[in-house]
XYZ file of C-alpha atoms in Angstrom:
614
model
C -47.983 65.705 22.058
C -47.410 63.794 18.742
C -48.803 60.666 19.825
C -52.265 62.285 20.877
C -52.139 64.605 17.632
C -51.675 61.196 15.737
C -55.098 59.646 17.751
C -56.893 62.872 16.793
C -56.439 63.364 13.066
C -54.930 60.458 11.357
C -57.250 57.988 10.332
C -54.884 55.777 8.469
C -53.125 55.211 11.728
C -55.995 54.330 13.466
C -56.715 51.706 11.108
C -55.176 48.694 11.420
C -54.646 47.243 7.648
C -55.503 43.556 6.832
C -54.391 42.146 10.106
C -56.917 40.810 12.811
C -57.288 42.011 16.400
C -55.538 39.038 17.872
C -53.361 39.913 21.159
C -50.572 39.015 21.970
C -50.642 36.014 24.479
C -48.893 37.526 27.268
C -48.285 41.697 28.193
C -46.180 43.092 30.753
C -48.019 45.240 33.784
C -46.188 47.528 35.018
C -47.287 50.578 37.409
C -45.752 53.162 39.707
C -44.584 51.348 43.218
C -43.700 53.064 46.331
C -40.124 52.162 45.708
C -37.247 53.826 43.367
C -38.816 51.564 40.624
C -41.684 50.556 38.760
C -43.700 46.967 39.665
C -43.286 44.786 36.744
C -45.736 41.467 36.159
C -45.901 38.966 33.491
C -49.883 38.993 32.480
C -51.479 35.834 30.134
C -53.973 37.656 27.971
C -57.641 36.058 27.792
C -59.534 36.758 25.442
C -61.945 39.145 27.216
C -58.673 41.155 27.538
C -59.184 42.494 23.808
C -59.661 46.351 24.837
C -56.339 46.708 26.307
C -54.372 49.166 25.315
C -50.956 48.381 25.508
C -47.314 49.959 23.770
C -45.127 47.207 21.859
C -40.791 47.587 22.389
C -38.463 47.130 19.234
C -35.117 46.926 20.332
C -31.384 45.283 19.974
C -30.182 42.277 22.078
C -26.994 42.351 21.118
C -24.822 40.524 23.352
C -26.718 41.521 27.315
C -26.893 38.811 29.373
C -30.470 41.060 31.337
C -33.208 38.756 32.372
C -35.582 36.760 29.820
C -38.133 35.054 29.537
C -38.077 31.139 30.245
C -39.876 27.716 31.210
C -37.502 27.969 34.837
C -39.085 31.262 35.820
C -42.361 31.532 34.251
C -44.196 31.187 37.027
C -42.002 33.682 39.038
C -42.550 36.313 36.440
C -45.887 36.087 37.142
C -45.824 37.282 40.756
C -43.366 39.330 39.467
C -40.273 40.758 37.738
C -37.041 42.237 39.493
C -37.109 45.722 37.711
C -33.367 46.029 37.529
C -32.032 42.950 36.483
C -33.367 43.480 32.987
C -31.908 45.320 30.494
C -31.641 48.913 30.336
C -33.293 49.155 26.928
C -36.230 47.549 28.647
C -35.892 49.420 31.961
C -36.396 52.828 29.739
C -39.678 51.467 27.755
C -41.048 50.678 31.046
C -40.141 53.786 32.484
C -41.418 55.698 28.784
C -44.644 53.439 29.384
C -45.555 55.238 32.157
C -44.682 58.452 31.525
C -47.205 58.356 28.247
C -49.776 57.007 30.560
C -50.031 53.215 29.986
C -49.947 50.151 32.081
C -49.044 47.568 29.340
C -46.348 47.001 27.495
C -44.879 43.889 25.116
C -41.573 43.067 24.913
C -40.312 39.975 22.851
C -37.774 38.879 25.296
C -39.910 39.356 28.369
C -43.158 37.701 26.963
C -41.928 34.964 24.587
C -40.206 31.960 26.355
C -37.279 32.011 25.145
C -35.906 28.325 25.285
C -39.095 27.174 23.990
C -39.009 26.199 19.907
C -42.769 25.664 20.279
C -43.409 29.010 22.212
C -41.877 31.059 19.505
C -43.057 29.286 16.684
C -46.896 30.226 17.937
C -45.633 33.903 18.935
C -43.239 34.937 16.455
C -46.638 33.995 14.138
C -48.119 36.359 15.725
C -45.354 39.198 15.409
C -47.441 40.930 12.556
C -50.587 41.614 15.219
C -48.543 42.566 18.350
C -46.989 45.619 16.534
C -49.935 46.759 14.518
C -52.809 46.067 16.962
C -50.282 48.228 19.765
C -50.736 51.420 20.028
C -47.553 53.028 19.477
C -44.012 51.482 19.419
C -41.418 52.713 21.705
C -38.210 52.091 19.335
C -34.675 52.385 20.576
C -33.370 53.205 17.763
C -30.087 54.683 18.823
C -28.421 51.475 20.441
C -26.799 48.778 19.118
C -27.648 46.573 22.458
C -30.092 46.057 25.452
C -27.066 47.295 27.131
C -27.251 51.032 25.115
C -30.519 52.326 26.559
C -33.299 54.634 25.132
C -31.508 58.012 26.894
C -28.386 59.028 25.640
C -25.869 61.484 26.502
C -26.446 64.735 24.022
C -25.652 68.308 23.620
C -28.917 70.008 23.367
C -27.453 73.431 21.893
C -26.617 71.633 18.615
C -30.533 71.047 18.260
C -30.820 74.692 18.125
C -30.517 77.215 15.248
C -27.036 79.193 14.716
C -26.898 82.531 14.257
C -23.905 83.896 12.155
C -23.411 87.699 12.926
C -23.025 89.799 9.206
C -20.484 92.648 8.781
C -20.045 95.449 5.677
C -17.022 97.469 5.954
C -16.826 96.895 9.818
C -20.992 97.283 10.681
C -22.975 95.279 11.816
C -25.660 94.659 9.288
C -27.717 91.074 10.391
C -27.725 87.767 10.720
C -27.499 84.288 8.895
C -29.017 81.128 10.851
C -28.626 78.155 9.869
C -29.942 74.398 11.586
C -29.253 71.144 11.721
C -30.042 69.817 7.844
C -33.456 67.900 9.673
C -34.602 66.138 6.631
C -31.237 64.224 6.117
C -30.736 63.858 9.839
C -34.563 61.571 9.783
C -32.340 59.447 6.967
C -29.260 59.295 8.674
C -30.017 58.565 12.436
C -33.409 56.936 12.049
C -33.325 54.789 8.565
C -29.598 54.112 8.881
C -29.392 53.644 12.416
C -28.337 50.686 14.553
C -31.393 49.385 15.145
C -32.782 49.790 11.513
C -29.696 47.712 10.301
C -31.449 44.467 11.759
C -33.382 42.708 9.559
C -36.124 41.642 11.677
C -36.639 45.579 12.718
C -38.417 46.296 8.920
C -41.773 44.412 9.608
C -41.857 45.859 13.305
C -41.582 49.248 11.557
C -43.832 49.027 9.002
C -46.429 46.687 10.712
C -46.421 49.984 13.621
C -49.145 52.166 13.611
C -46.892 54.799 15.333
C -43.436 54.890 16.157
C -41.487 57.147 18.924
C -37.677 56.636 18.218
C -35.089 57.315 20.758
C -32.507 58.409 18.435
C -28.167 59.109 19.418
C -29.458 62.574 19.543
C -33.109 63.180 19.561
C -36.680 62.067 19.845
C -38.365 61.353 16.022
C -41.686 60.451 15.509
C -42.892 58.283 12.439
C -46.851 57.277 11.741
C -48.401 56.481 8.155
C -49.210 60.220 7.670
C -46.453 62.331 9.086
C -43.145 62.307 10.600
C -41.449 64.434 13.064
C -38.174 65.145 15.080
C -36.795 67.764 17.697
C -35.399 69.810 15.442
C -38.742 69.722 13.129
C -41.588 69.451 15.911
C -44.575 70.028 13.347
C -42.932 67.390 11.161
C -42.765 66.311 7.546
C -45.279 64.987 4.987
C -44.644 62.360 2.635
C -44.086 64.165 -1.195
C -46.865 63.320 -3.811
C -45.957 61.721 -7.163
C -45.373 63.438 -9.107
C -46.404 67.182 -7.911
C -43.755 66.978 -5.033
C -40.820 65.573 -7.660
C -40.617 68.803 -9.768
C -36.761 68.793 -9.979
C -35.900 72.451 -9.048
C -32.211 71.989 -9.835
C -32.776 71.821 -13.808
C -31.341 74.760 -15.188
C -32.947 76.757 -18.218
C -32.289 76.650 -21.594
C -31.263 80.549 -22.735
C -32.480 81.778 -25.864
C -34.804 78.668 -27.430
C -37.580 79.492 -28.253
C -38.381 77.447 -31.423
C -36.779 74.083 -32.589
C -34.521 75.815 -34.676
C -33.267 77.535 -31.399
C -33.311 73.695 -29.491
C -31.276 72.725 -32.642
C -28.409 74.680 -32.726
C -28.234 73.964 -28.844
C -27.847 71.037 -29.235
C -24.605 70.963 -31.118
C -23.791 73.861 -29.473
C -23.233 71.350 -26.393
C -26.306 73.655 -24.320
C -29.080 71.610 -25.318
C -31.688 69.044 -23.647
C -28.617 66.539 -23.343
C -26.699 68.760 -21.184
C -29.534 70.204 -19.607
C -30.206 66.634 -18.176
C -26.325 66.269 -17.028
C -26.106 69.485 -15.392
C -29.355 68.619 -13.905
C -28.028 65.561 -12.391
C -24.813 66.945 -11.633
C -26.232 70.025 -9.517
C -28.737 67.314 -7.108
C -26.987 67.377 -3.692
C -25.919 63.239 -3.668
C -28.081 61.206 -1.170
C -27.948 61.611 2.395
C -25.736 58.550 3.053
C -23.086 59.069 -0.455
C -20.187 60.487 0.254
C -19.506 63.568 -2.309
C -15.823 62.420 -3.045
C -16.196 58.511 -3.513
C -15.157 57.439 -6.776
C -17.929 56.539 -9.227
C -18.327 52.695 -10.115
C -21.433 51.480 -11.277
C -24.225 51.756 -7.932
C -22.888 54.783 -7.490
C -23.722 56.428 -10.369
C -27.064 54.807 -10.569
C -27.505 56.034 -6.543
C -26.612 59.566 -7.609
C -29.091 59.417 -10.421
C -31.762 57.823 -8.637
C -31.318 59.405 -5.072
C -33.805 62.249 -6.204
C -36.663 59.924 -5.832
C -35.197 58.796 -2.495
C -35.942 62.193 -1.096
C -39.405 61.381 0.137
C -39.905 63.884 3.242
C -40.816 68.030 3.133
C -41.244 70.163 5.785
C -45.080 71.275 6.556
C -46.419 73.552 8.245
C -49.787 72.701 8.159
C -52.172 71.191 10.700
C -51.944 67.199 11.260
C -55.639 67.582 10.645
C -54.513 68.572 7.009
C -52.125 65.537 6.292
C -53.659 63.620 3.239
C -54.790 59.958 3.002
C -54.604 59.683 -0.499
C -52.977 56.742 -2.321
C -50.282 59.031 -4.499
C -47.692 59.387 -1.680
C -44.344 58.392 -1.389
C -42.354 56.432 0.883
C -41.915 52.744 2.304
C -45.315 53.006 4.203
C -47.104 54.636 1.476
C -45.371 52.105 -0.536
C -47.132 48.695 1.898
C -50.611 50.847 1.778
C -50.676 50.638 -1.977
C -49.394 47.438 -2.019
C -52.287 45.804 -0.055
C -54.977 48.177 -1.293
C -53.881 48.963 -5.384
C -55.059 46.894 -8.480
C -52.306 46.548 -10.846
C -51.910 45.479 -14.460
C -48.992 42.593 -15.608
C -47.084 45.401 -17.622
C -46.482 48.238 -15.058
C -43.781 49.819 -14.985
C -42.959 53.188 -12.984
C -43.507 55.322 -9.649
C -47.038 53.283 -9.235
C -46.193 49.761 -10.066
C -46.836 46.572 -7.770
C -42.471 45.915 -8.558
C -41.614 49.083 -7.362
C -43.526 49.433 -4.076
C -42.266 45.534 -3.821
C -38.686 47.015 -3.759
C -39.440 50.023 -1.911
C -39.769 47.555 1.130
C -37.083 44.753 -0.974
C -34.189 47.420 -0.384
C -34.117 48.544 3.173
C -34.828 44.896 4.298
C -31.802 43.597 2.118
C -29.892 46.032 3.426
C -29.969 44.908 7.065
C -28.292 42.414 8.736
C -29.293 38.669 9.887
C -27.905 36.455 12.700
C -29.160 33.140 10.471
C -29.043 33.293 6.435
C -32.353 30.980 7.447
C -34.264 33.676 8.663
C -34.104 35.550 5.263
C -37.653 34.889 4.209
C -39.206 34.346 7.858
C -37.969 37.698 8.781
C -40.471 39.366 6.687
C -43.670 37.174 7.000
C -45.833 39.820 8.694
C -45.701 41.954 5.832
C -45.701 38.752 3.155
C -49.060 37.597 5.136
C -50.198 41.139 4.820
C -50.188 41.538 1.111
C -51.165 37.983 0.218
C -54.496 38.133 2.096
C -55.034 41.858 0.511
C -53.854 40.283 -2.976
C -54.203 36.612 -3.302
C -51.002 36.292 -5.515
C -48.536 34.017 -5.134
C -45.270 34.459 -3.143
C -42.372 32.830 -4.990
C -38.484 32.817 -2.691
C -39.046 36.745 -2.519
C -40.940 37.611 -5.807
C -44.690 37.474 -6.805
C -45.931 34.957 -9.699
C -48.505 37.754 -11.035
C -45.634 40.011 -11.730
C -42.748 37.980 -12.026
C -41.042 39.338 -15.133
C -40.305 42.737 -13.931
C -39.486 40.854 -10.110
C -36.697 39.075 -11.999
C -35.241 42.271 -12.572
C -33.469 43.136 -9.361
C -30.132 43.787 -8.834
C -26.950 45.002 -6.062
C -27.403 48.583 -5.962
C -24.737 49.376 -3.630
C -22.164 47.279 -4.502
C -21.857 43.121 -5.504
C -23.059 41.020 -2.513
C -22.646 36.679 -1.550
C -24.287 34.330 -1.944
C -26.101 32.769 1.063
C -25.682 28.908 1.654
C -27.495 26.270 4.008
C -25.790 24.550 6.472
C -23.624 21.491 5.583
C -26.263 18.559 6.178
C -25.185 15.794 8.217
C -24.791 12.731 6.354
C -23.517 10.302 8.378
C -20.975 7.846 8.263
C -20.451 8.354 4.507
C -19.285 11.597 4.711
C -15.464 11.869 3.000
C -12.677 13.930 4.492
C -10.978 15.860 2.283
C -6.806 16.495 2.430
C -7.495 20.058 3.679
C -9.884 18.746 6.353
C -13.003 19.728 5.196
C -15.826 17.390 3.847
C -17.942 16.192 1.342
C -21.191 17.438 3.224
C -23.706 19.486 0.799
C -24.336 22.543 0.676
C -27.049 24.329 -1.227
C -28.147 27.897 -1.621
C -31.147 28.526 0.764
C -32.885 30.077 -2.708
C -32.591 30.095 -6.443
C -30.318 32.178 -7.764
C -33.229 34.173 -9.998
C -34.258 35.455 -6.272
C -32.836 38.244 -4.210
C -33.454 36.268 -1.516
C -30.052 34.048 -2.502
C -28.162 36.861 -2.439
C -26.521 39.129 0.901
C -26.311 42.774 0.053
C -28.919 45.642 -0.933
C -31.140 45.432 -3.962
C -33.498 46.810 -6.209
C -34.924 47.705 -9.034
C -34.474 50.583 -11.535
C -38.321 50.971 -13.254
C -38.563 54.736 -13.111
C -38.234 57.501 -15.477
C -35.374 59.634 -15.164
C -37.091 62.319 -13.599
C -40.634 63.527 -12.301
C -41.270 65.199 -15.831
C -40.083 61.822 -17.833
C -42.080 58.675 -18.648
C -41.122 54.969 -18.493
C -43.247 52.090 -20.421
C -42.924 49.089 -21.620
C -42.528 48.515 -25.338
C -42.571 45.189 -25.481
C -41.793 41.808 -23.455
C -38.471 39.901 -25.047
C -39.227 37.644 -22.632
C -41.660 35.095 -21.234
C -42.450 32.621 -18.095
C -42.780 29.055 -19.272
C -43.193 27.349 -16.192
C -43.605 28.386 -13.108
C -42.109 27.210 -9.487
C -44.666 25.925 -7.651
C -46.012 27.466 -4.319
C -44.586 25.303 -1.730
C -46.746 23.865 0.614
C -46.102 25.791 3.408
C -45.845 29.271 4.988
C -42.719 30.706 4.850
C -39.850 27.687 5.592
C -37.020 28.471 3.861
C -35.931 25.388 4.598
C -38.171 23.874 1.871
C -36.473 25.181 -1.284
C -38.798 26.960 -4.109
C -37.806 25.016 -8.161
C -36.198 26.427 -11.141
C -38.098 28.484 -13.488
C -37.955 28.138 -17.390
C -38.584 30.885 -19.151
C -38.225 31.421 -23.019
C -36.142 34.051 -24.766
C -33.376 35.255 -27.103
C -30.361 33.944 -25.469
C -27.184 35.768 -26.552
C -23.879 34.538 -26.191
C -21.552 37.229 -24.319
C -18.225 37.199 -25.975
C -16.009 39.768 -23.026
C -16.672 40.951 -19.908
C -14.765 44.113 -18.971
C -14.798 44.580 -15.272
C -12.878 47.335 -13.734
C -12.645 48.608 -10.293
C -15.494 51.430 -11.184
C -17.722 50.161 -14.209
C -18.097 46.443 -15.502
C -19.395 46.003 -19.341
C -20.107 43.206 -21.613
C -19.915 42.887 -25.020
C -22.425 40.884 -27.651
C -20.798 38.881 -30.942
C -18.292 41.188 -32.982
C -19.454 44.343 -31.326
C -16.748 46.783 -30.947
C -18.652 48.856 -28.399
C -19.855 48.097 -24.895
C -22.905 46.606 -25.281
C -24.539 47.204 -21.960
C -23.374 47.530 -18.571
C -23.352 44.929 -16.121
C -24.247 44.650 -12.085
C -22.801 41.549 -11.204
C -24.475 39.834 -8.020
C -21.232 38.238 -6.576
C -17.918 40.262 -5.465
C -16.096 36.987 -5.226
C -16.738 35.291 -8.286
C -14.864 37.004 -11.364
C -16.764 36.268 -14.690
C -14.471 37.920 -16.643
C -13.136 35.150 -18.360
C -16.313 32.885 -17.993
C -16.562 31.140 -21.611
C -20.248 30.041 -20.694
C -21.974 33.811 -20.136
C -25.246 34.802 -21.836
C -27.609 37.343 -21.328
C -31.229 36.838 -21.505
C -33.218 40.319 -22.155
C -36.260 40.327 -20.269
C -38.232 44.216 -20.636
C -37.870 46.235 -23.932
C -38.380 50.059 -22.152
C -38.728 53.557 -23.949
C -37.246 56.601 -21.524
C -39.273 59.689 -22.315
C -37.280 62.894 -20.926
C -37.308 66.055 -22.309
C -39.333 65.766 -25.017
C -36.780 62.941 -26.169
C -37.610 59.073 -26.221
C -34.578 56.289 -25.462
C -34.419 52.915 -25.396
C -33.226 50.633 -23.007
C -33.352 47.080 -22.814
C -32.771 45.058 -18.962
C -32.123 41.882 -18.612
C -30.367 38.881 -16.765
C -26.851 37.652 -16.776
C -26.713 33.726 -16.774
C -23.866 31.587 -16.728
C -24.153 27.566 -17.799
C -24.113 25.022 -14.877
C -22.650 22.292 -14.330
C -24.759 20.093 -15.624
C -24.597 21.660 -18.831
C -27.604 21.676 -21.654
C -30.240 24.507 -20.798
C -29.398 24.881 -17.050
C -28.334 28.203 -15.891
C -27.796 30.062 -12.514
C -27.959 34.067 -12.438
C -24.871 35.606 -11.919
C -25.400 39.364 -12.552
C -28.081 42.179 -14.371
C -27.426 44.083 -17.222
C -29.386 47.422 -18.516
C -28.173 49.171 -21.829
C -29.536 52.464 -22.991
C -30.180 51.320 -26.948
C -30.780 55.292 -28.704
C -27.471 54.973 -30.526
C -26.153 51.077 -30.088
C -28.551 50.270 -32.555
C -26.048 47.333 -33.749
C -26.308 45.918 -30.263
C -29.845 46.143 -30.218
C -29.997 44.378 -32.607
C -28.158 41.513 -31.556
C -30.096 41.458 -28.341
C -33.935 41.223 -30.002
C -32.480 38.476 -33.176
C -30.747 36.389 -31.184
C -31.938 32.851 -31.610
C -35.007 32.152 -29.091
C -34.520 29.377 -26.503
C -36.107 27.806 -23.333
C -33.555 28.193 -19.972
C -33.953 26.669 -16.916
C -32.634 29.273 -14.249
C -31.750 27.190 -11.099
């Protein structure tokens, strides 16, 4: 039902973006047989086969030891693959394909020769084409391994509404019906499901036109224009900005009709400041944030910005009425805008390039990768589409044309871990230490100014406080002096990107106050905390480091409820062992400056220097 409706009514889903119609080199051909299981054959795809309609499969392999394509079994696979030697995931995907009325499916473990590095390199480069050109992707979303399968035992009654009888003074007066919170359920059981915790899966998900998710409790649908579930079969549409982000939790200001009334309300603690605080308090927490968790820098930020993450709303409209406008919210809308919109270099806010880019980076960095060297490679298909559309220059996870705003990432769910390359084999001269370790050199897999160097969830804070507010750049406080050169390769992370030279106000940090909940920095002899600190790395205690500095990047103005607030965002740097003006990034800072005039002056009047960030 969902698949046919999407094919019939959704123009965005029937398009394939910037991906050319390149077929995979191999597919599985499947058909019903007289036996108790389907017939499965590996087929080599020819140029003339470009009209073949096929499905793709997205799944976790885990530790499953089932049949995989290899050089040894390649020729016999062309004659037939034994169905019961396949993983439960693959068996179920094949059965689903037949039930949907299709005869071809692409499964990575069965269509790529697993013990051939050359075939892996060739076929993985086509991954974007494979998923974009598939009619639909079947996703084993609720399983963490190949043994889990797509079909799960479940309590079907949990999907139905429950009636609660209401009596008054012993007499029945009616019933109240309750049911699962379907929108939050989608976020919990699809967005954060076992499959979508894999870093590689994001591009499979984002490049697919349509996805049929087999979750742990129910089926879910996802395409460019609508989502749905067995609880809400007609589905959810994606919110429009700013219309659908009006905040229903804002309390009214009682008795305020004149400026004098507003001034009195402010003095009595019932004005716009109270209104903003009360609005945030009344909002339900983001679905993946425990209400009773203690406050930390990142949970406070999540609560405040979680409002923007609620991107779906239920719809009773027919599927043919779904919008194709560019002001929709969510991961897929961000990807569409990155390929189709034009952006100014200064832009911040909901429609900025950096916001859209980090809408993709945030869920990607939440996923796990088995090998740190894959941090850039696993995003290759998405990056390639954006590069082809915009002609922008990609620099280790950031974009040269929007580099200043792109630098303002921070660890949104707590500090992470710096990713290192494997020790290099340097031969007989390696010296062995007393503890048994060697001096084999290790380096970061990317520069510290790039989020690629960090294991942990990252994002940016470049949105207004609510849909009624605004955010603008007052001025740039830094300039890029020397851009690193784009490496002469696609995305081979073994070739590092160069250093970044930035000119700006370099402010010496006099004190770091790093607690269990919130962290702050002080500049100079300031009595007050100058800014809030978001450290990059958990194991790196910088509290007593004497060589810490702030590099302000942007001076922002937030307009909320008729009031303007100034804010400075920038990087926290530490001088490297090389000394001089060589620094590494260790954190991000943000400072609301509406009351901290002294600190603001220190940030903006500090000496201007050129620093090299490694």
